[in-house]
CSV table of C-alpha atoms in Angstrom, one decimal:
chain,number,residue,atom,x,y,z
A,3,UNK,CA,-48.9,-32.5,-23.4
A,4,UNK,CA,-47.4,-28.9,-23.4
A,5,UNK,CA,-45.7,-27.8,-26.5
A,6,UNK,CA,-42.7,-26.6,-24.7
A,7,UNK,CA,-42.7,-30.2,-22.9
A,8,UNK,CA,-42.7,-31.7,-26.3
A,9,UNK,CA,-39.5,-29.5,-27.6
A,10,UNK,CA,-37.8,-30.4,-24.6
A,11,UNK,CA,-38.6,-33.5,-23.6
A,12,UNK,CA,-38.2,-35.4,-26.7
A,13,UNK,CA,-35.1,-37.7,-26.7
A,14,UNK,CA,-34.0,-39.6,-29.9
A,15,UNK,CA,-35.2,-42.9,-28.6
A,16,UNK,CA,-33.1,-46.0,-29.8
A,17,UNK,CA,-34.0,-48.9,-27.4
A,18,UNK,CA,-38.1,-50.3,-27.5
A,19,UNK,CA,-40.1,-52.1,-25.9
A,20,UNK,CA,-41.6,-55.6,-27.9
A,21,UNK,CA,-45.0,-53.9,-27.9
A,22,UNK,CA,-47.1,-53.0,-31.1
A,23,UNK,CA,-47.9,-49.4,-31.9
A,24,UNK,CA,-52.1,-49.3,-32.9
A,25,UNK,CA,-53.0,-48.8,-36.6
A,26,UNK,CA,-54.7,-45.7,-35.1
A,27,UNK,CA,-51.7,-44.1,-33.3
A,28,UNK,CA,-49.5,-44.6,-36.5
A,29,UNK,CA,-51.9,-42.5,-38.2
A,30,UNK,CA,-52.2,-39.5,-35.9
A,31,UNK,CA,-48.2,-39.5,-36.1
A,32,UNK,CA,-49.1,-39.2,-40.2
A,33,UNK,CA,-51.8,-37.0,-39.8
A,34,UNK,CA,-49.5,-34.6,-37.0
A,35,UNK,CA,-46.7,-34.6,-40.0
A,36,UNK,CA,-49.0,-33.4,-42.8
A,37,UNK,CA,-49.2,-30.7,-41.2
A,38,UNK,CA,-45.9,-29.5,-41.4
A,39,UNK,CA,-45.5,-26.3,-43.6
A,40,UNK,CA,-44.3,-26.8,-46.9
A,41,UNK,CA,-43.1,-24.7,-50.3
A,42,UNK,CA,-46.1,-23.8,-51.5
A,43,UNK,CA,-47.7,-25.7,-49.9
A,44,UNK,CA,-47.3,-28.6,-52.0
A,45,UNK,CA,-47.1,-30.8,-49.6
A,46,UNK,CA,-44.4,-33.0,-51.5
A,47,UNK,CA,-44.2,-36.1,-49.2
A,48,UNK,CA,-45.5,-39.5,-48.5
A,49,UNK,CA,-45.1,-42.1,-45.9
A,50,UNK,CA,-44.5,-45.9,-45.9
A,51,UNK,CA,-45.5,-47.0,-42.3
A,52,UNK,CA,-43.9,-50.4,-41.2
A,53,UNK,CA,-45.2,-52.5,-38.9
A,54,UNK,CA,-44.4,-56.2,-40.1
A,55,UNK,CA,-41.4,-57.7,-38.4
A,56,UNK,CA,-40.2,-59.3,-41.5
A,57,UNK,CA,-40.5,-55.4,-43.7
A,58,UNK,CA,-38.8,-54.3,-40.8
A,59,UNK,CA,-35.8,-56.8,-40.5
A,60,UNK,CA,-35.4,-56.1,-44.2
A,61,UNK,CA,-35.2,-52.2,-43.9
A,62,UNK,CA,-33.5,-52.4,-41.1
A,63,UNK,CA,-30.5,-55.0,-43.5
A,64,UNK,CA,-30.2,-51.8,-45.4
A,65,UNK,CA,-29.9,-49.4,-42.2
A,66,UNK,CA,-26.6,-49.2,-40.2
A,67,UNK,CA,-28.2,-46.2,-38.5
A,68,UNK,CA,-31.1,-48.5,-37.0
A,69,UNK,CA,-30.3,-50.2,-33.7
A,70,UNK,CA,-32.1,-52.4,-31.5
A,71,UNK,CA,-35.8,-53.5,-32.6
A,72,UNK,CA,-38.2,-50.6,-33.3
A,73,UNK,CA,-41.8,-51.1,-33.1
A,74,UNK,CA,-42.3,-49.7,-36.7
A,75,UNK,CA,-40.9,-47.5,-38.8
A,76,UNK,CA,-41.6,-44.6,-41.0
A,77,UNK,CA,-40.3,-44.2,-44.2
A,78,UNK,CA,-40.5,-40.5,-44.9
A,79,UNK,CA,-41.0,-39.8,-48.8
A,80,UNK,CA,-40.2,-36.8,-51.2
A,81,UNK,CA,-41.8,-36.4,-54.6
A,82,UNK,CA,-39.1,-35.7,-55.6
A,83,UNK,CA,-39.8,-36.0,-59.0
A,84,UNK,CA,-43.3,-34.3,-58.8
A,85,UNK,CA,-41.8,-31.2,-57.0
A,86,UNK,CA,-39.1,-30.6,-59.9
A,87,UNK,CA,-41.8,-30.2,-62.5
A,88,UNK,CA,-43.6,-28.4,-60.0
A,89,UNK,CA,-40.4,-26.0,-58.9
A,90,UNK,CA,-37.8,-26.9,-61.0
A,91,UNK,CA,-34.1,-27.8,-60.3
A,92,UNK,CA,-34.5,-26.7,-56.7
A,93,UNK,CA,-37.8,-28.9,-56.2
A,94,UNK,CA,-35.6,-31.6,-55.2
A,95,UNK,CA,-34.3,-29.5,-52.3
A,96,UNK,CA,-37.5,-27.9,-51.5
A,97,UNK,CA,-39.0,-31.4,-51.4
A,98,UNK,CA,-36.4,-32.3,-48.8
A,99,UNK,CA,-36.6,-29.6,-46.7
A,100,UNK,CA,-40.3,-30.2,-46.6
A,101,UNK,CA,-40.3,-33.8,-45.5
A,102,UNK,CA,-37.7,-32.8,-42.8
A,103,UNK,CA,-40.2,-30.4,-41.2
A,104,UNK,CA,-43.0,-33.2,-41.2
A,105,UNK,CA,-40.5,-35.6,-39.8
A,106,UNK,CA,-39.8,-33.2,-36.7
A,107,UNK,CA,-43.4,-32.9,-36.3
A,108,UNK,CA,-43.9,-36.8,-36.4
A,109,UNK,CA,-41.3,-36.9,-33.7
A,110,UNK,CA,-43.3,-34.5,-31.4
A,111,UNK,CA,-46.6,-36.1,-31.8
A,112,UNK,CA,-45.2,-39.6,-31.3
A,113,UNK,CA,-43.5,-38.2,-28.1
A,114,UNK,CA,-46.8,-36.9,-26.6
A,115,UNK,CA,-48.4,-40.3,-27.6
A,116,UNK,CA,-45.8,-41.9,-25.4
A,117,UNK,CA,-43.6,-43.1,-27.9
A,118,UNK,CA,-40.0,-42.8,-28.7
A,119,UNK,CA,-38.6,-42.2,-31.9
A,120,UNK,CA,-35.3,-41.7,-33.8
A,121,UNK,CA,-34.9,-40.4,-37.2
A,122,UNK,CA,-32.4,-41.8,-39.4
A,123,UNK,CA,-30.8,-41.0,-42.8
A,124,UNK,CA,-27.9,-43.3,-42.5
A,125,UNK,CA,-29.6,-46.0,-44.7
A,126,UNK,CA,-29.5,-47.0,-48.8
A,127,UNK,CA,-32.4,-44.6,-50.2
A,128,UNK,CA,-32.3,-46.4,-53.7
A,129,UNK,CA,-32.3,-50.1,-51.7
A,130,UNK,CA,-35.3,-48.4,-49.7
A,131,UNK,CA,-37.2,-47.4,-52.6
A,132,UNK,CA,-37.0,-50.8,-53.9
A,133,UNK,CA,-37.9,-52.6,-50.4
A,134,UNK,CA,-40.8,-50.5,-50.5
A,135,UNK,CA,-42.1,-50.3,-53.8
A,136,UNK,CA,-42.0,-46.8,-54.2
A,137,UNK,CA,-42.7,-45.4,-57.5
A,138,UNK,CA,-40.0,-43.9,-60.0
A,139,UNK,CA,-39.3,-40.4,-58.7
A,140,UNK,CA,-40.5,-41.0,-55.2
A,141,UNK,CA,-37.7,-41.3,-52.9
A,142,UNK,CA,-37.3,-42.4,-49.1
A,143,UNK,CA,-35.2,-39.3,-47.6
A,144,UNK,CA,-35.5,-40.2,-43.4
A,145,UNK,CA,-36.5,-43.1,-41.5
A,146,UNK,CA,-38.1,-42.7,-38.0
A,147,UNK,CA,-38.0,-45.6,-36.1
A,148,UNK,CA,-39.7,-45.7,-33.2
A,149,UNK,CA,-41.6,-48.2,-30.2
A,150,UNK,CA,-42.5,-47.9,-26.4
A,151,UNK,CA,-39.0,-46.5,-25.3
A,152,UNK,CA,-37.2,-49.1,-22.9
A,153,UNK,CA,-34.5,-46.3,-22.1
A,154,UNK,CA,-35.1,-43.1,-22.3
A,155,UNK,CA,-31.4,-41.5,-22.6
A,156,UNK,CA,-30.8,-38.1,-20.6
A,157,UNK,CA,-30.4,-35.2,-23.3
A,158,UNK,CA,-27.2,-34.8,-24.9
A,159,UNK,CA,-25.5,-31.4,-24.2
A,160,UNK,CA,-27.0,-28.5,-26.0
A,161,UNK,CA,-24.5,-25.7,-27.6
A,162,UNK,CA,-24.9,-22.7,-25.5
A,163,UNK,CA,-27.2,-20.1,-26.8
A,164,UNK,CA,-24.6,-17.0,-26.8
A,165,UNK,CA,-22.5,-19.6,-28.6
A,166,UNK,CA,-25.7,-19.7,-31.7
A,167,UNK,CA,-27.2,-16.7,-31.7
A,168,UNK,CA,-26.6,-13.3,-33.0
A,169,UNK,CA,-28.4,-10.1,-33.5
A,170,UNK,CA,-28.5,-8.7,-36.7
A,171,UNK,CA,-25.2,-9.4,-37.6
A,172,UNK,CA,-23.4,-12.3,-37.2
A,173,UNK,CA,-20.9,-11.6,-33.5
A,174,UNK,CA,-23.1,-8.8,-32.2
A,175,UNK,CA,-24.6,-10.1,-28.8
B,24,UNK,CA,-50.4,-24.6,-25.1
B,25,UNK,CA,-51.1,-28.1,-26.0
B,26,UNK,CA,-48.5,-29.9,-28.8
B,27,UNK,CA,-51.4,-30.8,-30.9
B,28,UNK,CA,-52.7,-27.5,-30.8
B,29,UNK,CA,-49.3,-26.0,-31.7
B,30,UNK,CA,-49.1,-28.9,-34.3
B,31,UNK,CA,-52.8,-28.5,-36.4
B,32,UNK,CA,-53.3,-24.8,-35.1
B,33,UNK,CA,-49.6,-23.3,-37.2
B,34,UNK,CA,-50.5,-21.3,-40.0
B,35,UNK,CA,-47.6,-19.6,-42.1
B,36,UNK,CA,-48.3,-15.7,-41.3
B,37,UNK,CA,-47.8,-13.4,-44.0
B,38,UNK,CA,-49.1,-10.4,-42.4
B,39,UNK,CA,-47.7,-8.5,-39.1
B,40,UNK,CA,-48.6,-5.9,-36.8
B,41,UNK,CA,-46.2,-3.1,-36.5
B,42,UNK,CA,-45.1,-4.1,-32.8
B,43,UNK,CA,-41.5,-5.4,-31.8
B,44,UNK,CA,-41.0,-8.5,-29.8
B,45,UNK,CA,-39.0,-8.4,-27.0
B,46,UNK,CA,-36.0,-9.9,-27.5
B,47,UNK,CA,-36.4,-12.5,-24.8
B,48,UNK,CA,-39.3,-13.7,-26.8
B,49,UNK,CA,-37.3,-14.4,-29.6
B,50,UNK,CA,-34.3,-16.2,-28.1
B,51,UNK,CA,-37.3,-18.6,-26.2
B,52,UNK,CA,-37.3,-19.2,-30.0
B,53,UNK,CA,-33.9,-19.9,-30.4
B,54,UNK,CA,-33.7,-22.1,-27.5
B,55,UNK,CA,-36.4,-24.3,-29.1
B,56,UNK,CA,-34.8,-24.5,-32.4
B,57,UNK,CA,-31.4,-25.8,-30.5
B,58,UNK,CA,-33.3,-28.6,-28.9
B,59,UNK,CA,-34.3,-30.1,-32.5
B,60,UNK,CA,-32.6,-33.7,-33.1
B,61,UNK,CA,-29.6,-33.3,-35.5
B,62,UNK,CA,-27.4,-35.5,-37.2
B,63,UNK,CA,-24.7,-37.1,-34.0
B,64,UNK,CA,-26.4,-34.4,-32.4
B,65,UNK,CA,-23.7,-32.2,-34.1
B,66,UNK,CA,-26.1,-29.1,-33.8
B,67,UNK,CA,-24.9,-27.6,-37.0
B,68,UNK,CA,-26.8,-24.4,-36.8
B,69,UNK,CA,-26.3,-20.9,-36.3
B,70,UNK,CA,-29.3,-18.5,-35.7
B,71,UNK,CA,-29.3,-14.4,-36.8
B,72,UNK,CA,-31.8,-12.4,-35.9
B,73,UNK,CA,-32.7,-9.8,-37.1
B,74,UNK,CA,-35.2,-7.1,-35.4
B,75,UNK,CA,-33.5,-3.7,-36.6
B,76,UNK,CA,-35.7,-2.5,-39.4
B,77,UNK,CA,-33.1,-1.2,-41.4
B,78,UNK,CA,-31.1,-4.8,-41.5
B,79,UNK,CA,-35.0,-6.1,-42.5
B,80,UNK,CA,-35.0,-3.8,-45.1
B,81,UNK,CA,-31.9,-4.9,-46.5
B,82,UNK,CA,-33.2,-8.9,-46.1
B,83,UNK,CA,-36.3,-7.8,-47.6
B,84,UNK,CA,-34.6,-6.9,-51.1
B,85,UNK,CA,-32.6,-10.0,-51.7
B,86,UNK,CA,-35.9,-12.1,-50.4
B,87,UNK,CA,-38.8,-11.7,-53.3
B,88,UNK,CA,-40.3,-14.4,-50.6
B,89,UNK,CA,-41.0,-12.3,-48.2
B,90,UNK,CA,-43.9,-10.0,-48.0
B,91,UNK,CA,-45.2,-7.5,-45.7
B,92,UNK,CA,-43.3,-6.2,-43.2
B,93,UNK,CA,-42.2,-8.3,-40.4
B,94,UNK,CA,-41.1,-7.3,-37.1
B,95,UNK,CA,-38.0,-9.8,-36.8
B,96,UNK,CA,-36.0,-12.1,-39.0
B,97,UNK,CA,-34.3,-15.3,-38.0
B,98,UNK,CA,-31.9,-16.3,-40.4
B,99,UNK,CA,-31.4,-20.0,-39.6
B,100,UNK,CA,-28.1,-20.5,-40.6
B,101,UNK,CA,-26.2,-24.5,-41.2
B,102,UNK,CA,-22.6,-24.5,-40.9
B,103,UNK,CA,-21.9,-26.2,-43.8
B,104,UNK,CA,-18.4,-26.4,-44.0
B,105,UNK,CA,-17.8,-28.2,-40.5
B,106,UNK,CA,-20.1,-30.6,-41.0
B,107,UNK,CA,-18.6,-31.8,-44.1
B,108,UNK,CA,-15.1,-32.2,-42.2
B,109,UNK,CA,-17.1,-34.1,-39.8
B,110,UNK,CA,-19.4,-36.2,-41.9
B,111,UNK,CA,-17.6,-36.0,-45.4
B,112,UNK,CA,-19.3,-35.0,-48.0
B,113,UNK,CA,-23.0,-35.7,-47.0
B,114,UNK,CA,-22.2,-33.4,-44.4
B,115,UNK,CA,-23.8,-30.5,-46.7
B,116,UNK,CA,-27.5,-32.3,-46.4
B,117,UNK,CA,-27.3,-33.8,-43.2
B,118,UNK,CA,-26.8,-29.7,-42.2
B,119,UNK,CA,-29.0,-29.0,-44.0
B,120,UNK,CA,-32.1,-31.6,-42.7
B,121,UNK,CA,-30.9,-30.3,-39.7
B,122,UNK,CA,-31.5,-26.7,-40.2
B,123,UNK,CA,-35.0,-27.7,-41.2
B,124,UNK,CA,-35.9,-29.3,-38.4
B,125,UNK,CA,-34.9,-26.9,-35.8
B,126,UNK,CA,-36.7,-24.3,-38.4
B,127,UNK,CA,-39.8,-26.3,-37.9
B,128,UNK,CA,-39.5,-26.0,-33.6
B,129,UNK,CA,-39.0,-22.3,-34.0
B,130,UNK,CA,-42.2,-22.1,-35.8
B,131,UNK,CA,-44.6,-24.2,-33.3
B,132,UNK,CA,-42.7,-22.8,-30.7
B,133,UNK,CA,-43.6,-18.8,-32.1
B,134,UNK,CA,-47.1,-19.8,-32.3
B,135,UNK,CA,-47.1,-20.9,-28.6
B,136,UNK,CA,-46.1,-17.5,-27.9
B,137,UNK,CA,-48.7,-15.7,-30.0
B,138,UNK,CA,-46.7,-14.9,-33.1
B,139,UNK,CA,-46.7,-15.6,-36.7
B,140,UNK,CA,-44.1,-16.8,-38.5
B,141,UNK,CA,-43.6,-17.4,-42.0
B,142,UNK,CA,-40.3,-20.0,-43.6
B,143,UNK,CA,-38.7,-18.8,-46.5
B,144,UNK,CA,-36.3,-20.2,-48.6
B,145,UNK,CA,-36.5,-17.7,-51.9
B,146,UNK,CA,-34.0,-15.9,-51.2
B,147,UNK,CA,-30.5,-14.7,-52.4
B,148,UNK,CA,-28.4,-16.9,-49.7
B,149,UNK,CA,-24.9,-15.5,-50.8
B,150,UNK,CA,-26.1,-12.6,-50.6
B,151,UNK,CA,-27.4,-12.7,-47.1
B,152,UNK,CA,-24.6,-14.4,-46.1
B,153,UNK,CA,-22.7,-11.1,-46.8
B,154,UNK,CA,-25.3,-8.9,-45.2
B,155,UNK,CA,-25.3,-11.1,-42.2
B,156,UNK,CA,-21.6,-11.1,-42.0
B,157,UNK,CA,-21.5,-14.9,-41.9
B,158,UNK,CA,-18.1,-16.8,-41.8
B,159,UNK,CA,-16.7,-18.5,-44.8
B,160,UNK,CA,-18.7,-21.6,-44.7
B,161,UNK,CA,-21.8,-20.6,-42.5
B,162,UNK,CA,-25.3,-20.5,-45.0
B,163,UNK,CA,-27.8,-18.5,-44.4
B,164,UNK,CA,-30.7,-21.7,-45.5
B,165,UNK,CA,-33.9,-20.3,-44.3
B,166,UNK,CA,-35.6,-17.0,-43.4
B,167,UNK,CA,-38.3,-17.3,-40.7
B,168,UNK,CA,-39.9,-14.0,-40.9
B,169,UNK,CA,-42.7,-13.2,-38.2
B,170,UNK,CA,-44.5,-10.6,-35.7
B,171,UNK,CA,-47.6,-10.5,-34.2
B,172,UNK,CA,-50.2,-11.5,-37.0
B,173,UNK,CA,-52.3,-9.4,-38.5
B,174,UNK,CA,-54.5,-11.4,-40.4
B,175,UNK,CA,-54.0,-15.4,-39.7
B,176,UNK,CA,-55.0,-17.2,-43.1
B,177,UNK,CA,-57.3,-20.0,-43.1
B,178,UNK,CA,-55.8,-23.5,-42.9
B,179,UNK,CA,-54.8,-24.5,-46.3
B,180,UNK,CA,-56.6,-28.0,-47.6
B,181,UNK,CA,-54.5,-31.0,-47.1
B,182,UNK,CA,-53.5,-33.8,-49.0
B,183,UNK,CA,-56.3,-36.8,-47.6
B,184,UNK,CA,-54.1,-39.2,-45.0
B,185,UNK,CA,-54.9,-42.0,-47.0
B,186,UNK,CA,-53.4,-40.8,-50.7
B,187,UNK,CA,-50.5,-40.1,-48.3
B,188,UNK,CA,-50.1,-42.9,-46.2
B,189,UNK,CA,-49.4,-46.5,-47.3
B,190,UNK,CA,-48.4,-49.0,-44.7
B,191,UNK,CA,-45.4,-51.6,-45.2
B,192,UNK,CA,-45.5,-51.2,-49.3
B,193,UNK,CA,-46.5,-48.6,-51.7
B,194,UNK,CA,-50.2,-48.8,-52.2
B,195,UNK,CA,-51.2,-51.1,-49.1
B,196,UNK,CA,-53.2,-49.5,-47.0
């Protein structure tokens, strides 16, 4: 798949087909957001990959962002912890910024692997890190659920550009 | 150019060749960045960019992140203040995420077009919120600096998938 197909084409996907998602695909989702850029390249983040109905129906008890039935999901983890003593204070925000930027790429990937996805941060992180045994300091910051899309939804209006962009200074067209 | 490619192929460019890029070049850029998912697909962002060398200059000394001498500067910006009168007070993150991902599209999509780009957060973001002329509530969260590379660095090691990756608990794999 083009890249420029992948920008455009990818739709926040919230309705999946009952279909399993390979071990293998999962992984080159995983493998596509490692290499997301990062401070430093510390690479501050770790991922949880669901795939068992019953992990699933739990996270998804702590979710009000997740509809329908995703075909797994992908806890995306900051180090939080790690990237403070690494950075300090602003580690924690570094670390989050990081594991946004693998989550977009994760999104992309699973797109040209013919997947949908939807990433989701209306969920309980600390109910999360429980759920998923995560260790202290390691905290789930975005879920991505995903599946074989069932519905594809057209794409949502997009702010105009002249409405986004300036040059150089902020109202200079 | 093939997503994957764009994906695995991405280095962060520290190093430009003295050569502007047309400015249609750059708002492709843009228009990738607005097509990133966002938060109720609020699209929370504002872009700057900045391609006059004396408005780089300025950026340059309140960013000790940023090296070299770029030929543009997007300042992607989160409007911080309306999305915490739409989302309450999580509004400031959610922007924020936000932001990050569309930083990440701008990058894959300046590689598809032969630049290099480099993200940079240390920077003085009052301050170049002032120099930008942003509105009261608009921050200046990242600095994409990029041209045409230079020199491209070699791909940094990464983290091994499987220290990374656990599937349905903490330390399964």
């Amino acid at each position: 798949m083009e890249l420029s197909e992948g920008i455009y084409g990818r739709r926040s996907v919230r309705s999946y087909l009952p279909e399993r998602v390979p071990r293998d695909v999962l992984d080159t989702l995983i493998d596509a957001g490692r290499w997301a850029p990062s401070a430093g390249c510390a690479q501050p983040w770790a991922f949880v990959v669901v795939d068992e109905p019953v992990q699933i129906q739990r996270l998804k008890s702590i979710a009000p962002g997740m509809f329908s039935e995703p075909a797994f999901v992908i806890a995306v983890c900051a180090e939080r912890q790690a990237a403070v003593q690494r950075m300090g204070p602003q580690g924690e925000t570094l670390a989050l910024m990081d594991v946004c930027m693998a989550a977009q790429n994760i999104s992309l990937a699973a797109y040209a692997a013919g997947l949908g996805t939807c990433i989701i941060r209306s969920f309980h992180q600390r109910a999360a890190a429980v759920l998923l045994g995560c260790p202290d300091g390691v905290v789930p910051e975005l879920l991505i659920a995903g599946g074989r899309p069932d519905r594809i939804p057209r794409a949502p209006n997009r702010r105009a550009l002249d409405q986004i962009r300036h040059f150089n200074r902020w109202g200079q067209k």
